[in-house]
Structures are given as C-alpha cells and as structure tokens.
GROMACS .gro file of C-alpha atoms in nm:
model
  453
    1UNK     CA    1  -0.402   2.103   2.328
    2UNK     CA    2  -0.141   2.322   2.221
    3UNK     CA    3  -0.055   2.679   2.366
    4UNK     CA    4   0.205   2.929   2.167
    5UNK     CA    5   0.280   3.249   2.258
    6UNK     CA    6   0.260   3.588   2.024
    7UNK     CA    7   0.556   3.767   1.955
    8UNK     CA    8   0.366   4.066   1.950
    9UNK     CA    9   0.135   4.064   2.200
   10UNK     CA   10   0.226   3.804   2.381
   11UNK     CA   11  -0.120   3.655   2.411
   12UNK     CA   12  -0.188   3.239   2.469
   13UNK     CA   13  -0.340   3.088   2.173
   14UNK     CA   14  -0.478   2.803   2.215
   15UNK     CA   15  -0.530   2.528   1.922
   16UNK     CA   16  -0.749   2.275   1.986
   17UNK     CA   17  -0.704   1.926   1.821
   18UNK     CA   18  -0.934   1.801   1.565
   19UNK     CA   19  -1.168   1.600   1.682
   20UNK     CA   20  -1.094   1.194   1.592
   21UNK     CA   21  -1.391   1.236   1.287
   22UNK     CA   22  -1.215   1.547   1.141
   23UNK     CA   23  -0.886   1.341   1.173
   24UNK     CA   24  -1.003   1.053   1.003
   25UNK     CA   25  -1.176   1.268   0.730
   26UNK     CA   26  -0.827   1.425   0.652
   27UNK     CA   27  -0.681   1.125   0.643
   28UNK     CA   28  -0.905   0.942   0.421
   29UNK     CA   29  -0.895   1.188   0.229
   30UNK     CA   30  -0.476   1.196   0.243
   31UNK     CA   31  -0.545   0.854   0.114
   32UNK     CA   32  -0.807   0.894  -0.193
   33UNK     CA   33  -0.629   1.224  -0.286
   34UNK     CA   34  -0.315   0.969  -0.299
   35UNK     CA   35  -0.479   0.696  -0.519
   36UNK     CA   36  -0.648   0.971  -0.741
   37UNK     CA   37  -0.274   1.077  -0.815
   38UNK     CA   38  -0.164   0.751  -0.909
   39UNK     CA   39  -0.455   0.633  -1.081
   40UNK     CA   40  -0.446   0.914  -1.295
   41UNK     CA   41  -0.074   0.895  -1.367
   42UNK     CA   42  -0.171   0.541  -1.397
   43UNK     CA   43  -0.425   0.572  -1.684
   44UNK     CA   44  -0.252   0.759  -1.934
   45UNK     CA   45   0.073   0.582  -1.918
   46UNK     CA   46   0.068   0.470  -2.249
   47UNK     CA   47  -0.047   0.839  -2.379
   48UNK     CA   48   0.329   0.923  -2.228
   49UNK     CA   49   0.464   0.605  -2.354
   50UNK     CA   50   0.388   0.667  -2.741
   51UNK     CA   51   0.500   1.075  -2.614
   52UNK     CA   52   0.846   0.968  -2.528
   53UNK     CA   53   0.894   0.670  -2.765
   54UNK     CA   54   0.945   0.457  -2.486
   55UNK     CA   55   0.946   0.082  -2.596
   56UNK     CA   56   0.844  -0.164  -2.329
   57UNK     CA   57   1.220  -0.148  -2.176
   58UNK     CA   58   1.267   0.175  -2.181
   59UNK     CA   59   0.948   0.222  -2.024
   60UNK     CA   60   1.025  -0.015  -1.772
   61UNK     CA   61   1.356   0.168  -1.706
   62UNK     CA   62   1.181   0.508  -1.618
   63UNK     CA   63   0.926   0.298  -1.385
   64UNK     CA   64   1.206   0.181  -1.185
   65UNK     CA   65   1.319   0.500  -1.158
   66UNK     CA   66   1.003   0.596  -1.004
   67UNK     CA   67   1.008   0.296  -0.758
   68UNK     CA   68   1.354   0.384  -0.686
   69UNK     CA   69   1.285   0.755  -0.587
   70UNK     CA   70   1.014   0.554  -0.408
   71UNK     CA   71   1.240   0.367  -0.180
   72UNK     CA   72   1.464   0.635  -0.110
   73UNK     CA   73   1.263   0.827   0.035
   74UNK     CA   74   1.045   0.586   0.259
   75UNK     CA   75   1.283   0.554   0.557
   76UNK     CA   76   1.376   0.916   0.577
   77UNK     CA   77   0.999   1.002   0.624
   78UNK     CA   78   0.977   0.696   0.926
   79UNK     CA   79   1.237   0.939   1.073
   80UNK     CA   80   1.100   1.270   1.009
   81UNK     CA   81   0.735   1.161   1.112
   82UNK     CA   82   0.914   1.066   1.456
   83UNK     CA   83   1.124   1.395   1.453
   84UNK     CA   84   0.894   1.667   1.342
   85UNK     CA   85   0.538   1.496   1.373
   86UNK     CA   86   0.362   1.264   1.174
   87UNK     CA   87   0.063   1.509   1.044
   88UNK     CA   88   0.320   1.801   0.956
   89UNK     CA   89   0.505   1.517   0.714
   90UNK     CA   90   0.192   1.415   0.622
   91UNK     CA   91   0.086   1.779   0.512
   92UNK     CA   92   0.412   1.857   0.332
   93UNK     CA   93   0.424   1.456   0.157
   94UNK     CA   94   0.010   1.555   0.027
   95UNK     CA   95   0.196   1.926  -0.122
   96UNK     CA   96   0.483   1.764  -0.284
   97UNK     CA   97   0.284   1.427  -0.499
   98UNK     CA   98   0.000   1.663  -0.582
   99UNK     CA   99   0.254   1.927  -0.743
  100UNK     CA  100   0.478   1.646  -0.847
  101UNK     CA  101   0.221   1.519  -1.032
  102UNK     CA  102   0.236   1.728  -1.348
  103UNK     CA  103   0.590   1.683  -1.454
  104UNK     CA  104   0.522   1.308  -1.630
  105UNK     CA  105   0.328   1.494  -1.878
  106UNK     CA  106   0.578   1.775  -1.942
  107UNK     CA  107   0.868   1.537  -2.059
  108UNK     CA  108   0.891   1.455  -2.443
  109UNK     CA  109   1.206   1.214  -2.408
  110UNK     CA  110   1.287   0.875  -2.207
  111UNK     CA  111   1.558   1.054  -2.060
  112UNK     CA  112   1.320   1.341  -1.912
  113UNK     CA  113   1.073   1.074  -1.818
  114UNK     CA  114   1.317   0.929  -1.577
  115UNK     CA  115   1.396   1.186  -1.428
  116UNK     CA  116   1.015   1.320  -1.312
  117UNK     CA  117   0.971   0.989  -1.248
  118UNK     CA  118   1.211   0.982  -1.003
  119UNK     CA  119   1.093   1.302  -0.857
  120UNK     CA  120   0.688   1.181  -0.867
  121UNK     CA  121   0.784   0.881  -0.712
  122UNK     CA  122   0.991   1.068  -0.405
  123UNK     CA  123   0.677   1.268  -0.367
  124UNK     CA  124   0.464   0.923  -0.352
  125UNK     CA  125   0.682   0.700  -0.135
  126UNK     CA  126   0.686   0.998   0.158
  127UNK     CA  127   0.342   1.038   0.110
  128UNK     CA  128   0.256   0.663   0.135
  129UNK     CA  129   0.471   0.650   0.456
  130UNK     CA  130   0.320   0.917   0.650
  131UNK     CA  131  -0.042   0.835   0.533
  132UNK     CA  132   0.019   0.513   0.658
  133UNK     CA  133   0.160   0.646   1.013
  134UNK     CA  134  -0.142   0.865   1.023
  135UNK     CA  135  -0.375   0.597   0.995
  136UNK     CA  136  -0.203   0.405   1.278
  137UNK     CA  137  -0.220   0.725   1.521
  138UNK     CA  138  -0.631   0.713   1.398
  139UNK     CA  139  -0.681   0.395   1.466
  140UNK     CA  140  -0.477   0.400   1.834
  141UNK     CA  141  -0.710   0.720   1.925
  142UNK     CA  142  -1.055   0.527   1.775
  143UNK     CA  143  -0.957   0.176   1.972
  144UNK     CA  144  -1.050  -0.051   1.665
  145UNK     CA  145  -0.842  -0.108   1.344
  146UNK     CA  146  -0.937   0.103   1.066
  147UNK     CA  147  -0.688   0.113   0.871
  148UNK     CA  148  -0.833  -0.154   0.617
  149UNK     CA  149  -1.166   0.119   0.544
  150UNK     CA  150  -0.848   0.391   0.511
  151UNK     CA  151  -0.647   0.226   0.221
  152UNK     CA  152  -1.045   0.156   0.080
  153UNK     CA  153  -1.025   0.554   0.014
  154UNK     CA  154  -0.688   0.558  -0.139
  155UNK     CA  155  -0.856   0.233  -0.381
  156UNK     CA  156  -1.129   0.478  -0.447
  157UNK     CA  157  -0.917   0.740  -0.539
  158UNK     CA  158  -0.721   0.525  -0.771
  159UNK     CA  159  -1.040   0.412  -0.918
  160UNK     CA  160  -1.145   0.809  -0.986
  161UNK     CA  161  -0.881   0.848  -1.105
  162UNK     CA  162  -0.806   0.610  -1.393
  163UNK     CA  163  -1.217   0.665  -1.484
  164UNK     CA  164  -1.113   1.022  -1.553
  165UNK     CA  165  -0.804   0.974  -1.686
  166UNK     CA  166  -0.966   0.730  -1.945
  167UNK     CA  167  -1.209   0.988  -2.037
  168UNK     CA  168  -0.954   1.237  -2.082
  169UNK     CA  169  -0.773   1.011  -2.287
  170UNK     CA  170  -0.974   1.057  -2.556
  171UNK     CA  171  -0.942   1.421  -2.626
  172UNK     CA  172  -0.743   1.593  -2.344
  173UNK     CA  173  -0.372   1.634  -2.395
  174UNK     CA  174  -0.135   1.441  -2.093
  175UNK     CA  175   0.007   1.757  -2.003
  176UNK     CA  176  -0.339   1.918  -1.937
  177UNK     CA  177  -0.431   1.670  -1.749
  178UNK     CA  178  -0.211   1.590  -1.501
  179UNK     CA  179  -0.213   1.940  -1.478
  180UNK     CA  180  -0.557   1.955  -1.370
  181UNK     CA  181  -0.452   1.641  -1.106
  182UNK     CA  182  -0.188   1.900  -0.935
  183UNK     CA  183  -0.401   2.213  -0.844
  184UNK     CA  184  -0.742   2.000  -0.769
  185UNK     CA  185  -0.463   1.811  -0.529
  186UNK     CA  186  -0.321   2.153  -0.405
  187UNK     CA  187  -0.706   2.264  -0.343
  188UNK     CA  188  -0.768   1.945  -0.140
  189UNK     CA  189  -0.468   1.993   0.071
  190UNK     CA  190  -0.515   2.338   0.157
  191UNK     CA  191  -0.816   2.194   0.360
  192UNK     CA  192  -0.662   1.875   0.433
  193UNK     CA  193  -0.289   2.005   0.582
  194UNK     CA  194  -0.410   2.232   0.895
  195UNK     CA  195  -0.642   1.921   1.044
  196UNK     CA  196  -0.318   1.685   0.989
  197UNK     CA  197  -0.094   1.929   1.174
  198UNK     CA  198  -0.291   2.007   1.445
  199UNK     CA  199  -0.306   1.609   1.518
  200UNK     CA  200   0.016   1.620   1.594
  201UNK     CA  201  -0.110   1.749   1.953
  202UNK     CA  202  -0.212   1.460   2.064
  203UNK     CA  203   0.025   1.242   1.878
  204UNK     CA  204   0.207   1.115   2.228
  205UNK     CA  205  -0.059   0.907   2.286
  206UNK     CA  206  -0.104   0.700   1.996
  207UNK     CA  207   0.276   0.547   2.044
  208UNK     CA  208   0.268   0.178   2.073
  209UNK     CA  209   0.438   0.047   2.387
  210UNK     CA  210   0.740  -0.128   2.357
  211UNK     CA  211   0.764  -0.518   2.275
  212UNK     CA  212   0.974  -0.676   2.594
  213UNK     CA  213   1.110  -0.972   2.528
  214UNK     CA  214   1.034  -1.306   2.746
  215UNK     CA  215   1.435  -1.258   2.949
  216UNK     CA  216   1.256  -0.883   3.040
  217UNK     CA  217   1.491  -0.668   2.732
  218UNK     CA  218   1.297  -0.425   2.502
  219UNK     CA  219   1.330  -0.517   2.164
  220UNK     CA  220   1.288  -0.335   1.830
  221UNK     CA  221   1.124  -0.681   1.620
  222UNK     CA  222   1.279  -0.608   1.297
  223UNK     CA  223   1.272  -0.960   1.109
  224UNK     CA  224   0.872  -0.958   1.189
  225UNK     CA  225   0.861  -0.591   1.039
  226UNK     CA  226   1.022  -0.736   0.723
  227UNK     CA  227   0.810  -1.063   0.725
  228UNK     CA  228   0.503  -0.820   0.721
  229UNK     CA  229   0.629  -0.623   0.474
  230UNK     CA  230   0.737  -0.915   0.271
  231UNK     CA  231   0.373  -1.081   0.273
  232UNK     CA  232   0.261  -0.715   0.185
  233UNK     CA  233   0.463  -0.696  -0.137
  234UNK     CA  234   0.406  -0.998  -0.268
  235UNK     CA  235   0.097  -0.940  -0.330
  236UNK     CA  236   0.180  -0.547  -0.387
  237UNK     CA  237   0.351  -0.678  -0.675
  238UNK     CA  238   0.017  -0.729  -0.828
  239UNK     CA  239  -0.148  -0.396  -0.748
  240UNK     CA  240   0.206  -0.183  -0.933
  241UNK     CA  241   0.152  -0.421  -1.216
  242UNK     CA  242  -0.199  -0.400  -1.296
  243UNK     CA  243  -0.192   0.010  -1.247
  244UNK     CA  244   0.099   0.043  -1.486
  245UNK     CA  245   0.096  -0.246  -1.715
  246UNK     CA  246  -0.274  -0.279  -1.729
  247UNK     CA  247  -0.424  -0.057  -1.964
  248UNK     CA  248  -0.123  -0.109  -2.248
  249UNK     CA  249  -0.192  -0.518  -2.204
  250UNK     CA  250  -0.585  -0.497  -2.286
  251UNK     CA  251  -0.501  -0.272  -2.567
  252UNK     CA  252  -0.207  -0.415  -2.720
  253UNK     CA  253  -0.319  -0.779  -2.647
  254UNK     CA  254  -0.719  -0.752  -2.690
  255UNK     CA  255  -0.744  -0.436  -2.889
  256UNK     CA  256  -0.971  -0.226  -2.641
  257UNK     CA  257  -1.038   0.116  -2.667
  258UNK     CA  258  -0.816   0.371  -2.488
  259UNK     CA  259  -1.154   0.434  -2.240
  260UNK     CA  260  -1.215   0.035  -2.209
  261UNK     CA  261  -0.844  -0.015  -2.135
  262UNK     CA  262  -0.887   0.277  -1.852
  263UNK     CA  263  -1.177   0.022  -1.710
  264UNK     CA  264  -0.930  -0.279  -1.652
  265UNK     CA  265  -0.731  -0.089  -1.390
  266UNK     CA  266  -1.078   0.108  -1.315
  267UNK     CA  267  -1.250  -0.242  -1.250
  268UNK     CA  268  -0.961  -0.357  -1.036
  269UNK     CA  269  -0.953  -0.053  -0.787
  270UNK     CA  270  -1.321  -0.075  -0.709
  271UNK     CA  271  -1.312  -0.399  -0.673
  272UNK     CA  272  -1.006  -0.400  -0.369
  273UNK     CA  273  -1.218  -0.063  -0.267
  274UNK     CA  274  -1.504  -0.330  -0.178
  275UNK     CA  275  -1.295  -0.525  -0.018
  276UNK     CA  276  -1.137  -0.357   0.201
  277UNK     CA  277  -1.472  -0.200   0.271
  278UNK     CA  278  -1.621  -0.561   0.377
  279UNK     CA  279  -1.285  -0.642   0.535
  280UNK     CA  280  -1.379  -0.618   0.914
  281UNK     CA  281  -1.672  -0.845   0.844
  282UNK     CA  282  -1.478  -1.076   0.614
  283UNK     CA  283  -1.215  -1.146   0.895
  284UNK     CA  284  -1.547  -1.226   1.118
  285UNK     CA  285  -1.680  -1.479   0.901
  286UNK     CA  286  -1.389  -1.672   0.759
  287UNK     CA  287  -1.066  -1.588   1.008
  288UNK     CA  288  -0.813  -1.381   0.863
  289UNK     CA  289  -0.558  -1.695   0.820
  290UNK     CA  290  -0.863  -1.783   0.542
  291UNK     CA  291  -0.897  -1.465   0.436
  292UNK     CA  292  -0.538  -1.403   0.344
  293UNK     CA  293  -0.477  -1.716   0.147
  294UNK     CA  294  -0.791  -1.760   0.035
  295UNK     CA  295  -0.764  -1.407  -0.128
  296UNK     CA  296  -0.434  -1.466  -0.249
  297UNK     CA  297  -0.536  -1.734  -0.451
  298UNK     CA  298  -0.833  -1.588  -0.590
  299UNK     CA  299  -0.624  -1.321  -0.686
  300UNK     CA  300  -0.374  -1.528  -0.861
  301UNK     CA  301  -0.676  -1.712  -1.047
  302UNK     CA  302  -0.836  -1.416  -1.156
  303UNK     CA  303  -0.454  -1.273  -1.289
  304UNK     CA  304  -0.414  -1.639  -1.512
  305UNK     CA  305  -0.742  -1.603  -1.627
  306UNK     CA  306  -0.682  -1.217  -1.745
  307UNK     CA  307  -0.310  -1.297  -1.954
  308UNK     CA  308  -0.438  -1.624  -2.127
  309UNK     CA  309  -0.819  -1.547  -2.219
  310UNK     CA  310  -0.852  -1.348  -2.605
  311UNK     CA  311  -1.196  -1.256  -2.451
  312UNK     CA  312  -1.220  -0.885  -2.285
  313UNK     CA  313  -1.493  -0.911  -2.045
  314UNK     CA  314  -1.275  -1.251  -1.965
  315UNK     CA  315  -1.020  -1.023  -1.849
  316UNK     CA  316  -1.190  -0.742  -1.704
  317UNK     CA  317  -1.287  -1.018  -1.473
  318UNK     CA  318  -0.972  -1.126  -1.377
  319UNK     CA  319  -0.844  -0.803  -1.303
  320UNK     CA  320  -1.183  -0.766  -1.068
  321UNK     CA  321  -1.099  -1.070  -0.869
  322UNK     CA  322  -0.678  -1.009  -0.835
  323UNK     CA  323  -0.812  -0.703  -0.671
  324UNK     CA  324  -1.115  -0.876  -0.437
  325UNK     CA  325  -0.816  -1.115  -0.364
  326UNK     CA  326  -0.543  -0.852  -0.251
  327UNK     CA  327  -0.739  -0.622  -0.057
  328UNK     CA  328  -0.685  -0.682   0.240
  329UNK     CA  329  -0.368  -0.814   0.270
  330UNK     CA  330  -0.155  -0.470   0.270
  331UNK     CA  331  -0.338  -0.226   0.534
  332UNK     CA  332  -0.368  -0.556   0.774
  333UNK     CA  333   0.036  -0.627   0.736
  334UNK     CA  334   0.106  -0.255   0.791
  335UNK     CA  335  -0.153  -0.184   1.082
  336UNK     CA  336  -0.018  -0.493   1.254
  337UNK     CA  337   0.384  -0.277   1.191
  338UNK     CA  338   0.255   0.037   1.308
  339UNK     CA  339   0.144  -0.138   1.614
  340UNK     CA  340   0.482  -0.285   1.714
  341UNK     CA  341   0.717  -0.003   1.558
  342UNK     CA  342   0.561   0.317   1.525
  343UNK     CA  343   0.628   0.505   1.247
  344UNK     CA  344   0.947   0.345   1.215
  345UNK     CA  345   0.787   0.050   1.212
  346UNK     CA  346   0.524   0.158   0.914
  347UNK     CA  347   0.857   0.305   0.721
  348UNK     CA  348   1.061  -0.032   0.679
  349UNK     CA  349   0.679  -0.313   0.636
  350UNK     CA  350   0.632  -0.008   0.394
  351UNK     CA  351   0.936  -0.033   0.211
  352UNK     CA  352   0.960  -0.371   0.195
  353UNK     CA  353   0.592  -0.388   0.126
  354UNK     CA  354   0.635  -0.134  -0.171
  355UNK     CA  355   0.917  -0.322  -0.351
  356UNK     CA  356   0.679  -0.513  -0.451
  357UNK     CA  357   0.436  -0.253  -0.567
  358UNK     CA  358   0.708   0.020  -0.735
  359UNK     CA  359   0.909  -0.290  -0.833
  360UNK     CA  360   0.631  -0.464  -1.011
  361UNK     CA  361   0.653  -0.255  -1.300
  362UNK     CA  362   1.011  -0.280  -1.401
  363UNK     CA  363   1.018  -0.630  -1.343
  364UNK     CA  364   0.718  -0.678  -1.596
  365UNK     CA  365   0.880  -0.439  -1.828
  366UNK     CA  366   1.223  -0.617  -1.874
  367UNK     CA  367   1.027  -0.956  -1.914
  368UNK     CA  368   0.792  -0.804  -2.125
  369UNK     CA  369   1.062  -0.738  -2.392
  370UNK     CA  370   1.210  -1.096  -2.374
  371UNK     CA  371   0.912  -1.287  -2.351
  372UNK     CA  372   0.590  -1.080  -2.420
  373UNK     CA  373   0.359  -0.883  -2.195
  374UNK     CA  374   0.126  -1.159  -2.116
  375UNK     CA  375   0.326  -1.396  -1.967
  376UNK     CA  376   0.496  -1.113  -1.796
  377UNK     CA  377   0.170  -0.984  -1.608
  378UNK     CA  378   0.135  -1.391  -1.531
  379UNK     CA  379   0.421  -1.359  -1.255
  380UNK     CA  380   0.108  -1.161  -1.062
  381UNK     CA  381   0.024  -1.512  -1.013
  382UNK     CA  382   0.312  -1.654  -0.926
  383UNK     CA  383   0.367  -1.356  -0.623
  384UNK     CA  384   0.013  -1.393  -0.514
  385UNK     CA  385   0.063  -1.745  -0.440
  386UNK     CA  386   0.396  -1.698  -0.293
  387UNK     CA  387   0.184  -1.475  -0.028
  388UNK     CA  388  -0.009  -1.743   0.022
  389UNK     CA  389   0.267  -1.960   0.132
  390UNK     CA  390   0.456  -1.681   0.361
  391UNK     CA  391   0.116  -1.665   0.537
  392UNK     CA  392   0.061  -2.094   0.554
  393UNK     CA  393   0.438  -2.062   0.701
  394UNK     CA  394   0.354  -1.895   1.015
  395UNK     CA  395   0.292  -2.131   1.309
  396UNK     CA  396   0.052  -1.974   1.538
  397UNK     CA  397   0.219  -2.159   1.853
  398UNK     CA  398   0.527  -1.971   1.771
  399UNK     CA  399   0.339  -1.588   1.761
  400UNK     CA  400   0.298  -1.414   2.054
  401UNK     CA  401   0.050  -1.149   2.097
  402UNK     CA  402   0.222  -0.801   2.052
  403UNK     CA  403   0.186  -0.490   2.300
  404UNK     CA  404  -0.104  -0.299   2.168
  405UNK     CA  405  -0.198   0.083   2.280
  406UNK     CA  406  -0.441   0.070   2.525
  407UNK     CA  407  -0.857   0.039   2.430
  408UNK     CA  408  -0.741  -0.152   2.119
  409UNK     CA  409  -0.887  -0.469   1.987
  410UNK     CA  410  -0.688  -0.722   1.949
  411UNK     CA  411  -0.623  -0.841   1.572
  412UNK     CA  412  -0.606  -1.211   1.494
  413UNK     CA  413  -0.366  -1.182   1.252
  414UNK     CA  414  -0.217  -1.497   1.143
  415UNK     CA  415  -0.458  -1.671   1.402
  416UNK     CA  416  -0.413  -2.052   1.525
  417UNK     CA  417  -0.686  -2.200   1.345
  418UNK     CA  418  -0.531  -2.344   1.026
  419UNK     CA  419  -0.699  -2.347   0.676
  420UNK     CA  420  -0.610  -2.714   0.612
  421UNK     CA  421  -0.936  -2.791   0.639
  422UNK     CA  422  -0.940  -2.641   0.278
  423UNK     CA  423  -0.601  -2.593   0.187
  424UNK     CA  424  -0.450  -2.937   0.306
  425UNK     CA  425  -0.310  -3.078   0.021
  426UNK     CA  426  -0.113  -2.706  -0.012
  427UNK     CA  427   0.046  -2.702   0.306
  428UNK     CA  428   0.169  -3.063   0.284
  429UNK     CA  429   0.324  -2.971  -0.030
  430UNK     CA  430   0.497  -2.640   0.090
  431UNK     CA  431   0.567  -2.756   0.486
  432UNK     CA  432   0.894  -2.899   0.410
  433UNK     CA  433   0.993  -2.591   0.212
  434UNK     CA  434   0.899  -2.381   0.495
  435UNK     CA  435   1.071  -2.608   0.720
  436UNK     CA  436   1.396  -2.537   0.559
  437UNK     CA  437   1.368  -2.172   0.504
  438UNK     CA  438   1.269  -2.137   0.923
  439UNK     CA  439   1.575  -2.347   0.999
  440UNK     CA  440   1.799  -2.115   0.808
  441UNK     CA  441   1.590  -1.743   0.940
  442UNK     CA  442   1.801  -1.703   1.257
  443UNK     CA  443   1.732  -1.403   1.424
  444UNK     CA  444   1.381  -1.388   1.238
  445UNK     CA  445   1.291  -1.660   1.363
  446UNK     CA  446   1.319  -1.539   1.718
  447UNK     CA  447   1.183  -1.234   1.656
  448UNK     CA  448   0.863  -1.420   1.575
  449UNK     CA  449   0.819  -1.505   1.891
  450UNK     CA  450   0.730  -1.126   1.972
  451UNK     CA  451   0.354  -1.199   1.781
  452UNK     CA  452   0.113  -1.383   1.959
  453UNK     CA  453  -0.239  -1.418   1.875
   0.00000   0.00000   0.00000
C-alpha cells in the first residue's frame, strides 16, 4: 500500500494495490495487446514491401533495423524496470509500441522504412522486456509459474492480429490500418497502465533471492542467463521468421491469396497459443527435458515440410506444428532468468533470446536473395534442432536447483531424467560435440553449477 501526501491539502491518500487477478489481467493483456501489434505489422509486410519497392534485401535491411532498435533498447529497460519500477516501464513500453505502430505504414521509401523500423522496434524490445519482468513479479505473488499461459496471450494477440490484418489486406490501405492498431492500443492502455503502476507497490516482494555460491559468495549467474537465452533464440529464430517471411513465401512460392497467406502466420500463432495453453500439463505428462526437444524437433519437421511441399494445406501444416513445437520453449527459459536475475536477469535471456527472433528476419532476407526464399526459411530447421542439442547438452548432475521466492513451485527445468530412451541415437551423435564445447565454456561452465533440479 502506498500513502502520498497532497500538496494542497495535505491529506493521506491511500492507493491500494491491484489485487493479483487484476494484475494478471493487465498483464495478459500487456502481452496480447503486444502480439496484436506485431501480428498486424506482421501481416501486411508485403503490402509495405511492394509500397517502398523493397526487394528481398532491402527488405531484409530495414528488418534488421528493427531488430537492432530491438536490442538497443532491451538492457536499458532491465535497468529502468529496477530503477523506476517494473509496472511504470511497463505502462510507458505499452504507450510507445502502440503509437509506434503507425509509422511503417506512413513511409513510401526503403530509406523511411528503416528508420520507423528502428523506432517500432525500440518501442517493441522495451515492451517485451518489461512484459516479461511483469510476468515474473505475477508469477512470484501467485506461487506457481505462469508465465507459459502469459506469452499464450501475446500468441493470441499475434494471431488477431495477422487474421485482421489479412482481412484488411484486401481493401484497407496500410496506413489506415496500422492506424487503427495505434489508438485501439492507446484505448487498451489507458485501462491497462494505472493497474501496472500501482503493482509497483508491492513489487519488493517478488525479488528473487540471491544465488550463493557453494564457497558462501553471492553470485550474479551470467553464463546460465545467456545459455537460457541462447536455447530461447534458437528457436525464436523460427517465430521472427515465420511472422515476417511467412506470408510473402506462401504467396510468392504457392501463389495464395493475400487473406490465405495472412492464415500461414495466423495458423502458426494459434497453434503456439495452444501450446503454451496445455504447457503446465504437457511438462506433467512427458518431463520438460521431452518436452523441449521433442518440440524442437517437431518444429523443425513441420518447417522442412512447409519450404519443400508445392501443396498449401502441406504448408499451412508445417507452419501449425513449428509453432506446437516452439511454444514452450521461450516463456520457460525466461521464467527460469527472472527467477535467478530479476529484471536484469529477464533483460540479458531476453536479449539474447530475441536475437534470434528480431535477427531471424534479416538473416532470411540476405539468404533469400542469394539462394531463394525457401531454402532460406529451411534454416528454421536447422535452429530448431540446434535447440534441441543446447537442451540434450545439459547434464542434470551438474544443475543445481536455483533460489526461488518463497511459496514457489519448483520447475524441473532441464530435469535428470534423460530422453535417450527416445532420442538415443541423437545424443550419441552430438555428446562428443558437446563434450568439446563444455571443455572450452570456462566460466559458463561453473556458473552451471548455480541450477539444480
């Protein structure tokens, strides 16, 4: 509870926190207003592609400058969130990618692309960060992990959003529409901003403890923040490549109407929204170790099978399974960071995490000039399996169990039990690999030894 005096009459007022159902409501809804954004940006891409006259490397230039504006600004908000309070960032981060959400459609050259781009994707890498830190703090304050059921919303969102965005396509001008995306996402926040500031209140609580090392030091464990954020983004890779690169491959490749070509990235979205809906009980029933690589792999099926069929409900399919596959993956790497590093924490697994996500596009856009789109979108593949492999190369005798706030269910991320029993021939194959790259970690290594589970 928090008291503040009037200037005027000097009379208390008191402002009581929201209550831990409001909180979560604003922040699922922080999260879908998030993925409606970028679904919507992410559905009429090629609209401001044949706008600009941006070829497939030009494009791919102005998406890098949105993953760049990205980056920059995803450390800055760790700080802030820990300066001024994770809900006001998270208020002001909501403001700035709904308003900043307009200015794609305004630009009429690849020069004035990159730059909104670069603004948009400031807007979307604070608001990523502190979403993310707010789901933490809801999830300390509940005593079970929920972050998984809060990145379902922003899946959701995306999934709204490219379904409207494909229906706009066909007779609503980019500008107007992505208008349209800023002040419903200015109305949202007006309702959404007050309950996120006021959690600030009651923000002390929901620290995690510090990690103390085995010699009795505290410790800040930095190379497993990066590990979690690099399992994240490898298979982030996939979800920026899909949303961006999507809708121009089943048109360009299998000649699918704009509003068909919407349903690719539309099919995707609600498929990780199911996912990560089923997630808790999915961990349950197979382990998460299975769950991870499992999914990985069905993801990187379902991405082969959508860049080599000529059949579009072929690839409609794949795209469904690359996102049943990667849907968990992400909120379970960065719940498991916000628990050893605060917001901090959530600021560099979310960096790393969303190199592969903001540098997905890029990438597939530079390869996509040299050596077509399809085989570009088939390195999805390629960085789902490599998740695969960063999770088989975590022993589970060398993870210690982390310091968790207090009422909170332990996760069993990365658990002991292996999946050899279905994945033996694959981690014969990569174990030597892994041996090498361990041997050569240093100081990773030993801060691995801060997880156990």
């Amino acid at each position: 509870m928090v008291i503040s005096v009037s200037s005027r009459a000097r009379t208390p007022i008191v402002r009581t926190p929201p209550s831990l159902d409001r909180l979560r409501l604003a922040v699922a809804v922080l999260f879908g207003l998030d993925g409606f954004v970028f679904g919507s940006w992410a559905a009429r891409v090629p609209d401001v592609s044949a706008a600009t006259g941006a070829g497939h490397t030009a494009l791919g230039v102005a998406l890098l400058c949105l993953s760049l504006g990205a980056l920059a600004c995803m450390q800055a908000t760790g700080v802030l969130c820990r300066r001024i309070g994770t809900g006001r960032v998270a208020a002001l981060a909501g403001v700035a990618a709904s308003g900043c959400a307009v200015l794609p459609g305004l630009t009429t050259s690849v020069a004035g692309l990159c730059a909104a781009l670069l603004v948009f994707g400031a807007a979307t890498g604070a608001v990523n960060v502190a979403a993310n830190s707010a789901g933490v703090q809801v999830e300390a304050r509940a005593g079970r992990p929920l972050l998984s059921g809060l990145h379902a919303a922003f899946s959701a969102g995306g999934l709204l959003g490219a379904l409207v965005g494909g229906l706009a396509s066909a007779g609503v001008g980019v500008g107007l529409h992505l208008a349209l995306v800023a002040v419903l996402g200015l109305a949202v926040m007006a309702w959404a901003a007050p309950v996120l500031v006021g959690a600030d209140a009651t923000a002390g609580a929901t620290d995690p403890r510090v990690v103390v090392t085995p010699g009795g030091g505290a410790t800040r464990p930095t190379g497993v923040l990066v590990l979690l954020g690099a399992v994240a983004g490898a298979t982030a890779y996939g979800e920026g490549a899909l949303s961006d690169w999507g809708a121009l491959h089943l048109r360009e490749q299998l000649a699918a109407a704009p509003a068909l070509a919407a349903a690719g990235y539309a099919g995707f979205s609600s498929a990780m929204a199911v996912g990560r809906l089923a997630g808790g009980r999915l961990v349950l029933a197979l382990g998460e170790r299975r769950l991870l690589v499992g999914g990985a792999l069905v993801a990187a099926a379902g991405a082969l099978a959508a860049v080599t069929t000529s059949s579009l409900p072929v690839a409609l399919g794949g795209f469904v399974l690359v996102g049943l596959g990667l849907a968990n993956v992400f909120p379970l790497a960065i719940a498991r960071a916000g628990a050893l590093g605060g917001p901090s924490g959530v600021a560099l697994s979310t960096t790393v995490g969303y190199t592969g996500l903001l540098g997905g596009p890029p990438v597939i856009g530079f390869l996509a000039e040299h050596a077509g789109l399809p085989t570009a979108l088939g390195t999805v593949a390629l960085m789902a399996v490599l998740a695969a492999v960063l999770v088989l190369g975590i022993d589970g005798e060398q993870i210690r169990r982390p310091a968790m706030p207090a009422g909170w269910a332990q996760p069993v991320l990365f658990g002991r039990r292996p999946v050899a029993v279905v994945l033996r021939p694959m981690g014969a194959a990569v174990r030597p690999a892994v041996t090498r790259v361990r041997s050569g970690a240093g100081t990773y290594v030993r801060d691995l030894q801060l997880l156990e589970v």
